Amino acid sequence: MNLLVIDEAAQLKECESTIPLQLPGIRHAILIGDECQLPATVESNLSDEAGFGRSLFERLSSLGHPKHLLNMQYRMHPSISSMFGPYSFINVTGGREEVDDVGHSRRNMVEVAIVLKLVHCLYKEWSGSKQNINIGVISPYAAQVVAIQEKLGHKYKKVNGFSVKVQSIDGFQGGEEDVVIISTVRSNSDGFIGFMSNRQRINVSLTGLGNERTLARSGSVWEELVSDAKQRQCFFNADENKELAKAILEVKKEFDQLDDLLNGNSPLFKCARWKVLFSENFRKSFSKLTSVRTKKFVLNLLLRLSSGWRPKKKNVDSVCEKSSQILKQFKVEGLYVLCSIDIVKEEVKYIQVLKVWDVLPLEDIPRFVKRLDGIFERQTDDFISRCNEKV
């Protein structure tokens, strides 16, 4: 034997390549692989930084060693092989990345809920056609894979012609499914995405849902992906779909993450008649509420107010002349939500908005209103009149 052929050579550590090369009589070696795919797994960060996971294939390629590109493939039509095929990017806002109990992996339960809803929608579409369909759900984080598997359970196990496989991205390498859903998990204001910035890992997955704000700030190829999705008009906001928005709200309630809904762009208030602004005081007071029931009642009240509902009778005591014209209080579970109408500039015009100041027990209201008097006293009568709601 004088010829050695190594397939998937880019996944073989350089030191491991020396094993077959020691076979007696070997005069030629052919390495077949793709350095753009995932390399061998290296557990130690120190070894990884030292390049222990590098393959002989990658080393020779970087040194300019002659190589041949296999430019004919039969897995994909040329019209869609320019990138990786038709895809959609679903922007999931309001998710919260959490570290698992062990502290080594991450999960995002809002994305888990969206994945389950997408699989269910695909199942309903499949039920009408009965054509075989294979769905792959992948994520870079083991904790997310486990969370999706637990929620999915055995729901589709015994359904002939409809299969769902949940795997890590590394485990999916080389796989091929009709539909692939990737949950990127990461959702933070810093744009930090960890090893999801790895181009080889992205190359294996590249179909997905995630948080556009985080990925677009990551400075990685994900930024280009989000931009490309928008140019292709295949970028969608999850909360603009009624079913997906409902799934987001349900998981927020289940995991007591209602605080995340306190912004005007959340699924609760995004399409409301009135734009809602929340003060920092209200956010802090709301987060301190220990009763999930009370939180739900407060949100239900604000949802009604944002839709245009107003009580027929005024329930505000006059505290000072200016405040009595603007400030309103609404009783909820023994507490009072303090709101007013404010004026803000939006693009080239000014609009009325609902400003939520705080949620307090009755005895704390006079002290809080006294602090607001300083703000209201500086406003002109014209401003006060514009803040008054039209009947």
GROMACS .gro file of C-alpha atoms in nm:
model
  391
    1MET     CA    1   0.000   0.000   0.000
    2ASN     CA    2   0.160   0.327  -0.113
    3LEU     CA    3  -0.139   0.568  -0.135
    4LEU     CA    4  -0.323   0.707   0.168
    5VAL     CA    5  -0.660   0.887   0.133
    6ILE     CA    6  -0.795   1.074   0.437
    7ASP     CA    7  -1.159   1.186   0.412
    8GLU     CA    8  -1.290   1.471   0.636
    9ALA     CA    9  -0.924   1.563   0.683
   10ALA     CA   10  -1.013   1.908   0.820
   11GLN     CA   11  -1.170   1.740   1.123
   12LEU     CA   12  -0.858   1.542   1.209
   13LYS     CA   13  -0.610   1.697   1.451
   14GLU     CA   14  -0.264   1.741   1.303
   15CYS     CA   15  -0.109   1.509   1.558
   16GLU     CA   16  -0.368   1.241   1.471
   17SER     CA   17  -0.271   1.258   1.103
   18THR     CA   18   0.073   1.122   1.191
   19ILE     CA   19  -0.082   0.783   1.282
   20PRO     CA   20  -0.179   0.667   0.929
   21LEU     CA   21   0.123   0.843   0.778
   22GLN     CA   22   0.346   0.593   0.963
   23LEU     CA   23   0.204   0.299   0.770
   24PRO     CA   24   0.487   0.115   0.587
   25GLY     CA   25   0.522   0.194   0.218
   26ILE     CA   26   0.313   0.513   0.213
   27ARG     CA   27   0.449   0.742  -0.061
   28HIS     CA   28   0.149   0.964  -0.138
   29ALA     CA   29  -0.129   1.109   0.075
   30ILE     CA   30  -0.451   1.272  -0.048
   31LEU     CA   31  -0.639   1.489   0.202
   32ILE     CA   32  -1.007   1.556   0.130
   33GLY     CA   33  -1.191   1.809   0.346
   34ASP     CA   34  -1.322   2.160   0.399
   35GLU     CA   35  -1.146   2.400   0.633
   36CYS     CA   36  -1.465   2.609   0.643
   37GLN     CA   37  -1.641   2.330   0.832
   38LEU     CA   38  -1.600   2.268   1.204
   39PRO     CA   39  -1.254   2.146   1.313
   40ALA     CA   40  -1.186   1.876   1.569
   41THR     CA   41  -1.329   1.942   1.916
   42VAL     CA   42  -1.076   2.055   2.176
   43GLU     CA   43  -1.204   2.073   2.534
   44SER     CA   44  -0.912   2.265   2.685
   45ASN     CA   45  -0.915   2.640   2.619
   46LEU     CA   46  -0.537   2.650   2.662
   47SER     CA   47  -0.486   2.374   2.402
   48ASP     CA   48  -0.734   2.540   2.168
   49GLU     CA   49  -0.550   2.875   2.188
   50ALA     CA   50  -0.224   2.693   2.118
   51GLY     CA   51  -0.370   2.558   1.794
   52PHE     CA   52  -0.395   2.196   1.908
   53GLY     CA   53  -0.719   2.154   1.715
   54ARG     CA   54  -0.567   2.263   1.383
   55SER     CA   55  -0.563   1.997   1.114
   56LEU     CA   56  -0.284   1.912   0.873
   57PHE     CA   57  -0.530   2.006   0.599
   58GLU     CA   58  -0.567   2.359   0.740
   59ARG     CA   59  -0.191   2.400   0.793
   60LEU     CA   60  -0.104   2.302   0.435
   61SER     CA   61  -0.383   2.522   0.301
   62SER     CA   62  -0.258   2.826   0.497
   63LEU     CA   63   0.098   2.764   0.370
   64GLY     CA   64  -0.022   2.785   0.010
   65HIS     CA   65   0.026   2.415  -0.069
   66PRO     CA   66  -0.130   2.328  -0.408
   67LYS     CA   67  -0.491   2.215  -0.375
   68HIS     CA   68  -0.780   2.132  -0.601
   69LEU     CA   69  -1.136   2.252  -0.560
   70LEU     CA   70  -1.415   2.005  -0.630
   71ASN     CA   71  -1.650   2.252  -0.799
   72MET     CA   72  -1.920   2.012  -0.911
   73GLN     CA   73  -2.181   1.903  -0.658
   74TYR     CA   74  -2.517   1.728  -0.685
   75ARG     CA   75  -2.682   1.820  -0.354
   76MET     CA   76  -2.808   2.168  -0.443
   77HIS     CA   77  -2.937   2.351  -0.752
   78PRO     CA   78  -2.700   2.628  -0.869
   79SER     CA   79  -2.975   2.892  -0.837
   80ILE     CA   80  -2.972   2.854  -0.459
   81SER     CA   81  -2.613   2.745  -0.396
   82SER     CA   82  -2.477   3.102  -0.415
   83MET     CA   83  -2.537   3.125  -0.043
   84PHE     CA   84  -2.699   2.828   0.125
   85GLY     CA   85  -3.056   2.821   0.003
   86PRO     CA   86  -3.377   3.005   0.079
   87TYR     CA   87  -3.396   3.117   0.438
   88SER     CA   88  -3.572   3.346   0.682
   89PHE     CA   89  -3.437   3.534   0.980
   90ILE     CA   90  -3.691   3.565   1.262
   91ASN     CA   91  -3.605   3.844   1.502
   92VAL     CA   92  -3.698   3.735   1.856
   93THR     CA   93  -3.694   4.031   2.094
   94GLY     CA   94  -3.764   4.010   2.465
   95GLY     CA   95  -3.574   3.685   2.512
   96ARG     CA   96  -3.351   3.639   2.814
   97GLU     CA   97  -3.031   3.433   2.792
   98GLU     CA   98  -2.980   3.232   3.110
   99VAL     CA   99  -2.691   3.020   3.234
  100ASP     CA  100  -2.786   2.661   3.318
  101ASP     CA  101  -2.760   2.509   3.666
  102VAL     CA  102  -2.407   2.385   3.602
  103GLY     CA  103  -2.298   2.726   3.475
  104HIS     CA  104  -2.136   2.604   3.152
  105SER     CA  105  -2.412   2.648   2.895
  106ARG     CA  106  -2.692   2.891   2.808
  107ARG     CA  107  -3.057   2.880   2.715
  108ASN     CA  108  -3.328   3.123   2.602
  109MET     CA  109  -3.679   3.003   2.686
  110VAL     CA  110  -3.850   3.257   2.459
  111GLU     CA  111  -3.661   3.112   2.162
  112VAL     CA  112  -3.758   2.763   2.281
  113ALA     CA  113  -4.125   2.868   2.265
  114ILE     CA  114  -4.080   3.016   1.916
  115VAL     CA  115  -3.911   2.697   1.794
  116LEU     CA  116  -4.199   2.484   1.924
  117LYS     CA  117  -4.454   2.711   1.759
  118LEU     CA  118  -4.268   2.699   1.425
  119VAL     CA  119  -4.252   2.318   1.437
  120HIS     CA  120  -4.624   2.308   1.516
  121CYS     CA  121  -4.702   2.537   1.221
  122LEU     CA  122  -4.495   2.315   0.992
  123TYR     CA  123  -4.684   2.012   1.125
  124LYS     CA  124  -5.020   2.173   1.044
  125GLU     CA  125  -4.903   2.253   0.689
  126TRP     CA  126  -4.768   1.898   0.652
  127SER     CA  127  -5.101   1.750   0.765
  128GLY     CA  128  -5.265   1.891   0.454
  129SER     CA  129  -5.002   1.768   0.206
  130LYS     CA  130  -4.883   1.444   0.368
  131GLN     CA  131  -4.550   1.475   0.186
  132ASN     CA  132  -4.252   1.349   0.385
  133ILE     CA  133  -4.068   1.627   0.565
  134ASN     CA  134  -3.761   1.616   0.788
  135ILE     CA  135  -3.697   1.904   1.027
  136GLY     CA  136  -3.370   1.973   1.202
  137VAL     CA  137  -3.360   2.198   1.510
  138ILE     CA  138  -3.009   2.296   1.611
  139SER     CA  139  -2.842   2.525   1.862
  140PRO     CA  140  -2.483   2.598   1.964
  141TYR     CA  141  -2.566   2.548   2.334
  142ALA     CA  142  -2.628   2.212   2.499
  143ALA     CA  143  -2.865   2.366   2.754
  144GLN     CA  144  -3.083   2.501   2.471
  145VAL     CA  145  -3.085   2.163   2.299
  146VAL     CA  146  -3.197   1.997   2.624
  147ALA     CA  147  -3.466   2.262   2.686
  148ILE     CA  148  -3.610   2.216   2.335
  149GLN     CA  149  -3.600   1.837   2.365
  150GLU     CA  150  -3.779   1.847   2.703
  151LYS     CA  151  -4.054   2.079   2.576
  152LEU     CA  152  -4.092   1.886   2.250
  153GLY     CA  153  -4.105   1.550   2.428
  154HIS     CA  154  -4.230   1.260   2.215
  155LYS     CA  155  -4.502   1.461   2.042
  156TYR     CA  156  -4.393   1.378   1.685
  157LYS     CA  157  -4.206   1.053   1.748
  158LYS     CA  158  -4.475   0.823   1.607
  159VAL     CA  159  -4.585   1.043   1.317
  160ASN     CA  160  -4.496   0.876   0.988
  161GLY     CA  161  -4.357   1.117   0.730
  162PHE     CA  162  -4.290   1.398   0.977
  163SER     CA  163  -3.966   1.384   1.175
  164VAL     CA  164  -3.801   1.634   1.408
  165LYS     CA  165  -3.438   1.600   1.518
  166VAL     CA  166  -3.293   1.828   1.786
  167GLN     CA  167  -2.912   1.846   1.794
  168SER     CA  168  -2.617   2.069   1.867
  169ILE     CA  169  -2.461   2.245   1.568
  170ASP     CA  170  -2.145   2.037   1.606
  171GLY     CA  171  -2.352   1.718   1.605
  172PHE     CA  172  -2.544   1.830   1.296
  173GLN     CA  173  -2.235   1.874   1.079
  174GLY     CA  174  -2.276   1.678   0.757
  175GLY     CA  175  -2.649   1.642   0.815
  176GLU     CA  176  -2.917   1.739   0.566
  177GLU     CA  177  -3.282   1.814   0.641
  178ASP     CA  178  -3.571   1.969   0.448
  179VAL     CA  179  -3.608   2.251   0.702
  180VAL     CA  180  -3.348   2.361   0.954
  181ILE     CA  181  -3.425   2.589   1.248
  182ILE     CA  182  -3.132   2.727   1.444
  183SER     CA  183  -3.178   2.891   1.782
  184THR     CA  184  -2.886   3.125   1.844
  185VAL     CA  185  -2.983   3.183   2.213
  186ARG     CA  186  -2.778   3.499   2.267
  187SER     CA  187  -2.972   3.811   2.363
  188ASN     CA  188  -2.781   4.097   2.526
  189SER     CA  189  -2.718   4.467   2.476
  190ASP     CA  190  -2.340   4.424   2.435
  191GLY     CA  191  -2.356   4.222   2.113
  192PHE     CA  192  -2.149   3.946   2.275
  193ILE     CA  193  -2.219   3.609   2.110
  194GLY     CA  194  -1.932   3.393   2.235
  195PHE     CA  195  -1.832   3.104   2.010
  196MET     CA  196  -2.125   3.179   1.777
  197SER     CA  197  -1.883   3.424   1.612
  198ASN     CA  198  -1.687   3.121   1.486
  199ARG     CA  199  -1.720   3.126   1.105
  200GLN     CA  200  -1.690   2.749   1.077
  201ARG     CA  201  -1.976   2.691   1.322
  202ILE     CA  202  -2.188   2.950   1.139
  203ASN     CA  203  -2.115   2.780   0.807
  204VAL     CA  204  -2.254   2.451   0.939
  205SER     CA  205  -2.581   2.606   1.059
  206LEU     CA  206  -2.683   2.918   0.864
  207THR     CA  207  -3.061   2.917   0.887
  208GLY     CA  208  -3.217   3.072   1.185
  209LEU     CA  209  -3.391   3.272   1.444
  210GLY     CA  210  -3.227   3.498   1.699
  211ASN     CA  211  -3.202   3.846   1.838
  212GLU     CA  212  -3.125   4.091   1.556
  213ARG     CA  213  -2.994   4.363   1.788
  214THR     CA  214  -2.740   4.129   1.952
  215LEU     CA  215  -2.624   3.957   1.633
  216ALA     CA  216  -2.603   4.279   1.431
  217ARG     CA  217  -2.372   4.430   1.694
  218SER     CA  218  -2.149   4.124   1.720
  219GLY     CA  219  -1.904   4.236   1.450
  220SER     CA  220  -1.917   3.883   1.304
  221VAL     CA  221  -2.059   3.728   0.988
  222TRP     CA  222  -2.398   3.733   1.165
  223GLU     CA  223  -2.405   4.108   1.102
  224GLU     CA  224  -2.377   4.038   0.729
  225LEU     CA  225  -2.642   3.768   0.756
  226VAL     CA  226  -2.895   4.002   0.919
  227SER     CA  227  -2.826   4.265   0.653
  228ASP     CA  228  -2.862   4.007   0.375
  229ALA     CA  229  -3.192   3.883   0.520
  230LYS     CA  230  -3.331   4.237   0.517
  231GLN     CA  231  -3.218   4.292   0.158
  232ARG     CA  232  -3.380   3.965   0.052
  233GLN     CA  233  -3.698   4.071   0.235
  234CYS     CA  234  -3.691   3.753   0.443
  235PHE     CA  235  -3.642   3.927   0.778
  236PHE     CA  236  -3.939   3.898   1.014
  237ASN     CA  237  -4.017   4.014   1.366
  238ALA     CA  238  -4.159   3.731   1.574
  239ASP     CA  239  -4.384   3.958   1.778
  240GLU     CA  240  -4.562   4.081   1.464
  241ASN     CA  241  -4.711   3.735   1.416
  242LYS     CA  242  -5.010   3.673   1.645
  243GLU     CA  243  -4.926   3.309   1.715
  244LEU     CA  244  -4.558   3.378   1.786
  245ALA     CA  245  -4.642   3.684   1.997
  246LYS     CA  246  -4.881   3.470   2.201
  247ALA     CA  247  -4.607   3.211   2.253
  248ILE     CA  248  -4.370   3.483   2.378
  249LEU     CA  249  -4.626   3.612   2.629
  250GLU     CA  250  -4.702   3.261   2.756
  251VAL     CA  251  -4.339   3.179   2.827
  252LYS     CA  252  -4.290   3.517   2.997
  253LYS     CA  253  -4.574   3.433   3.233
  254GLU     CA  254  -4.453   3.076   3.289
  255PHE     CA  255  -4.101   3.181   3.390
  256ASP     CA  256  -4.201   3.503   3.572
  257GLN     CA  257  -4.023   3.727   3.322
  258LEU     CA  258  -4.305   3.982   3.301
  259ASP     CA  259  -4.058   4.264   3.375
  260ASP     CA  260  -3.923   4.220   3.020
  261LEU     CA  261  -4.257   4.337   2.880
  262LEU     CA  262  -4.217   4.688   3.024
  263ASN     CA  263  -4.122   4.863   2.705
  264GLY     CA  264  -4.322   5.012   2.423
  265ASN     CA  265  -4.185   4.761   2.171
  266SER     CA  266  -4.285   4.448   2.364
  267PRO     CA  267  -4.557   4.220   2.218
  268LEU     CA  268  -4.805   4.368   2.469
  269PHE     CA  269  -4.775   4.731   2.365
  270LYS     CA  270  -4.615   4.735   2.020
  271CYS     CA  271  -4.944   4.761   1.832
  272ALA     CA  272  -5.140   4.947   2.101
  273ARG     CA  273  -5.344   5.257   2.019
  274TRP     CA  274  -5.145   5.460   2.272
  275LYS     CA  275  -4.768   5.459   2.285
  276VAL     CA  276  -4.657   5.372   2.640
  277LEU     CA  277  -4.350   5.508   2.820
  278PHE     CA  278  -4.234   5.355   3.149
  279SER     CA  279  -4.035   5.550   3.407
  280GLU     CA  280  -3.740   5.392   3.584
  281ASN     CA  281  -3.929   5.429   3.914
  282PHE     CA  282  -4.212   5.215   3.778
  283ARG     CA  283  -3.972   4.948   3.648
  284LYS     CA  284  -3.803   4.920   3.988
  285SER     CA  285  -4.132   4.911   4.180
  286PHE     CA  286  -4.278   4.653   3.940
  287SER     CA  287  -3.973   4.426   3.971
  288LYS     CA  288  -4.010   4.432   4.352
  289LEU     CA  289  -4.367   4.301   4.338
  290THR     CA  290  -4.362   3.950   4.481
  291SER     CA  291  -4.704   3.844   4.357
  292VAL     CA  292  -4.722   3.723   3.996
  293ARG     CA  293  -5.099   3.776   4.019
  294THR     CA  294  -5.049   4.145   4.101
  295LYS     CA  295  -4.803   4.184   3.815
  296LYS     CA  296  -5.055   4.034   3.574
  297PHE     CA  297  -5.332   4.266   3.698
  298VAL     CA  298  -5.105   4.569   3.658
  299LEU     CA  299  -5.013   4.466   3.302
  300ASN     CA  300  -5.378   4.401   3.218
  301LEU     CA  301  -5.468   4.751   3.339
  302LEU     CA  302  -5.191   4.908   3.132
  303LEU     CA  303  -5.297   4.705   2.830
  304ARG     CA  304  -5.652   4.839   2.864
  305LEU     CA  305  -5.527   5.196   2.907
  306SER     CA  306  -5.300   5.165   2.604
  307SER     CA  307  -5.598   5.046   2.398
  308GLY     CA  308  -5.785   5.368   2.480
  309TRP     CA  309  -6.004   5.257   2.772
  310ARG     CA  310  -6.061   5.514   3.044
  311PRO     CA  311  -6.285   5.490   3.355
  312LYS     CA  312  -6.599   5.702   3.348
  313LYS     CA  313  -6.535   5.840   3.696
  314LYS     CA  314  -6.216   6.015   3.797
  315ASN     CA  315  -6.039   5.845   4.085
  316VAL     CA  316  -5.767   6.099   4.153
  317ASP     CA  317  -5.759   6.329   4.451
  318SER     CA  318  -5.634   6.680   4.383
  319VAL     CA  319  -5.288   6.712   4.531
  320CYS     CA  320  -5.174   7.031   4.365
  321GLU     CA  321  -5.322   7.244   4.091
  322LYS     CA  322  -5.092   7.126   3.811
  323SER     CA  323  -5.083   6.759   3.919
  324SER     CA  324  -5.459   6.731   3.945
  325GLN     CA  325  -5.491   6.825   3.580
  326ILE     CA  326  -5.245   6.560   3.457
  327LEU     CA  327  -5.189   6.278   3.702
  328LYS     CA  328  -5.425   5.980   3.726
  329GLN     CA  329  -5.418   5.689   3.969
  330PHE     CA  330  -5.572   5.345   3.922
  331LYS     CA  331  -5.625   5.095   4.202
  332VAL     CA  332  -5.491   4.743   4.145
  333GLU     CA  333  -5.479   4.477   4.417
  334GLY     CA  334  -5.437   4.731   4.699
  335LEU     CA  335  -5.178   4.935   4.507
  336TYR     CA  336  -5.212   5.238   4.281
  337VAL     CA  337  -5.069   5.280   3.931
  338LEU     CA  338  -4.980   5.644   3.862
  339CYS     CA  339  -5.009   5.760   3.501
  340SER     CA  340  -5.026   6.082   3.305
  341ILE     CA  341  -5.050   6.198   2.947
  342ASP     CA  342  -4.723   6.334   2.813
  343ILE     CA  343  -4.616   6.499   2.487
  344VAL     CA  344  -4.318   6.362   2.292
  345LYS     CA  345  -4.169   6.431   1.953
  346GLU     CA  346  -4.190   6.146   1.704
  347GLU     CA  347  -4.008   6.211   1.379
  348VAL     CA  348  -4.151   6.546   1.258
  349LYS     CA  349  -4.457   6.570   1.482
  350TYR     CA  350  -4.557   6.574   1.847
  351ILE     CA  351  -4.789   6.308   1.986
  352GLN     CA  352  -4.965   6.225   2.310
  353VAL     CA  353  -4.827   5.922   2.497
  354LEU     CA  354  -4.922   5.738   2.812
  355LYS     CA  355  -4.653   5.791   3.077
  356VAL     CA  356  -4.647   5.535   3.360
  357TRP     CA  357  -4.478   5.689   3.664
  358ASP     CA  358  -4.498   5.432   3.942
  359VAL     CA  359  -4.700   5.169   4.127
  360LEU     CA  360  -4.728   5.248   4.499
  361PRO     CA  361  -4.932   5.190   4.813
  362LEU     CA  362  -5.176   5.472   4.892
  363GLU     CA  363  -4.969   5.615   5.178
  364ASP     CA  364  -4.665   5.674   4.951
  365ILE     CA  365  -4.853   5.865   4.681
  366PRO     CA  366  -4.849   6.216   4.840
  367ARG     CA  367  -4.471   6.204   4.885
  368PHE     CA  368  -4.417   6.087   4.528
  369VAL     CA  369  -4.657   6.343   4.380
  370LYS     CA  370  -4.479   6.617   4.571
  371ARG     CA  371  -4.162   6.523   4.379
  372LEU     CA  372  -4.355   6.537   4.052
  373ASP     CA  373  -4.487   6.883   4.133
  374GLY     CA  374  -4.144   7.024   4.049
  375ILE     CA  375  -4.177   6.879   3.700
  376PHE     CA  376  -4.537   6.983   3.644
  377GLU     CA  377  -4.489   7.335   3.783
  378ARG     CA  378  -4.233   7.411   3.512
  379GLN     CA  379  -4.481   7.326   3.235
  380THR     CA  380  -4.680   7.597   3.062
  381ASP     CA  381  -5.058   7.612   3.062
  382ASP     CA  382  -5.048   7.536   2.689
  383PHE     CA  383  -4.853   7.216   2.755
  384ILE     CA  384  -5.098   7.114   3.031
  385SER     CA  385  -5.392   7.169   2.799
  386ARG     CA  386  -5.232   6.958   2.528
  387CYS     CA  387  -5.175   6.679   2.780
  388ASN     CA  388  -5.545   6.668   2.862
  389GLU     CA  389  -5.714   6.383   2.679
  390LYS     CA  390  -5.977   6.458   2.421
  391VAL     CA  391  -6.325   6.339   2.511
   0.00000   0.00000   0.00000
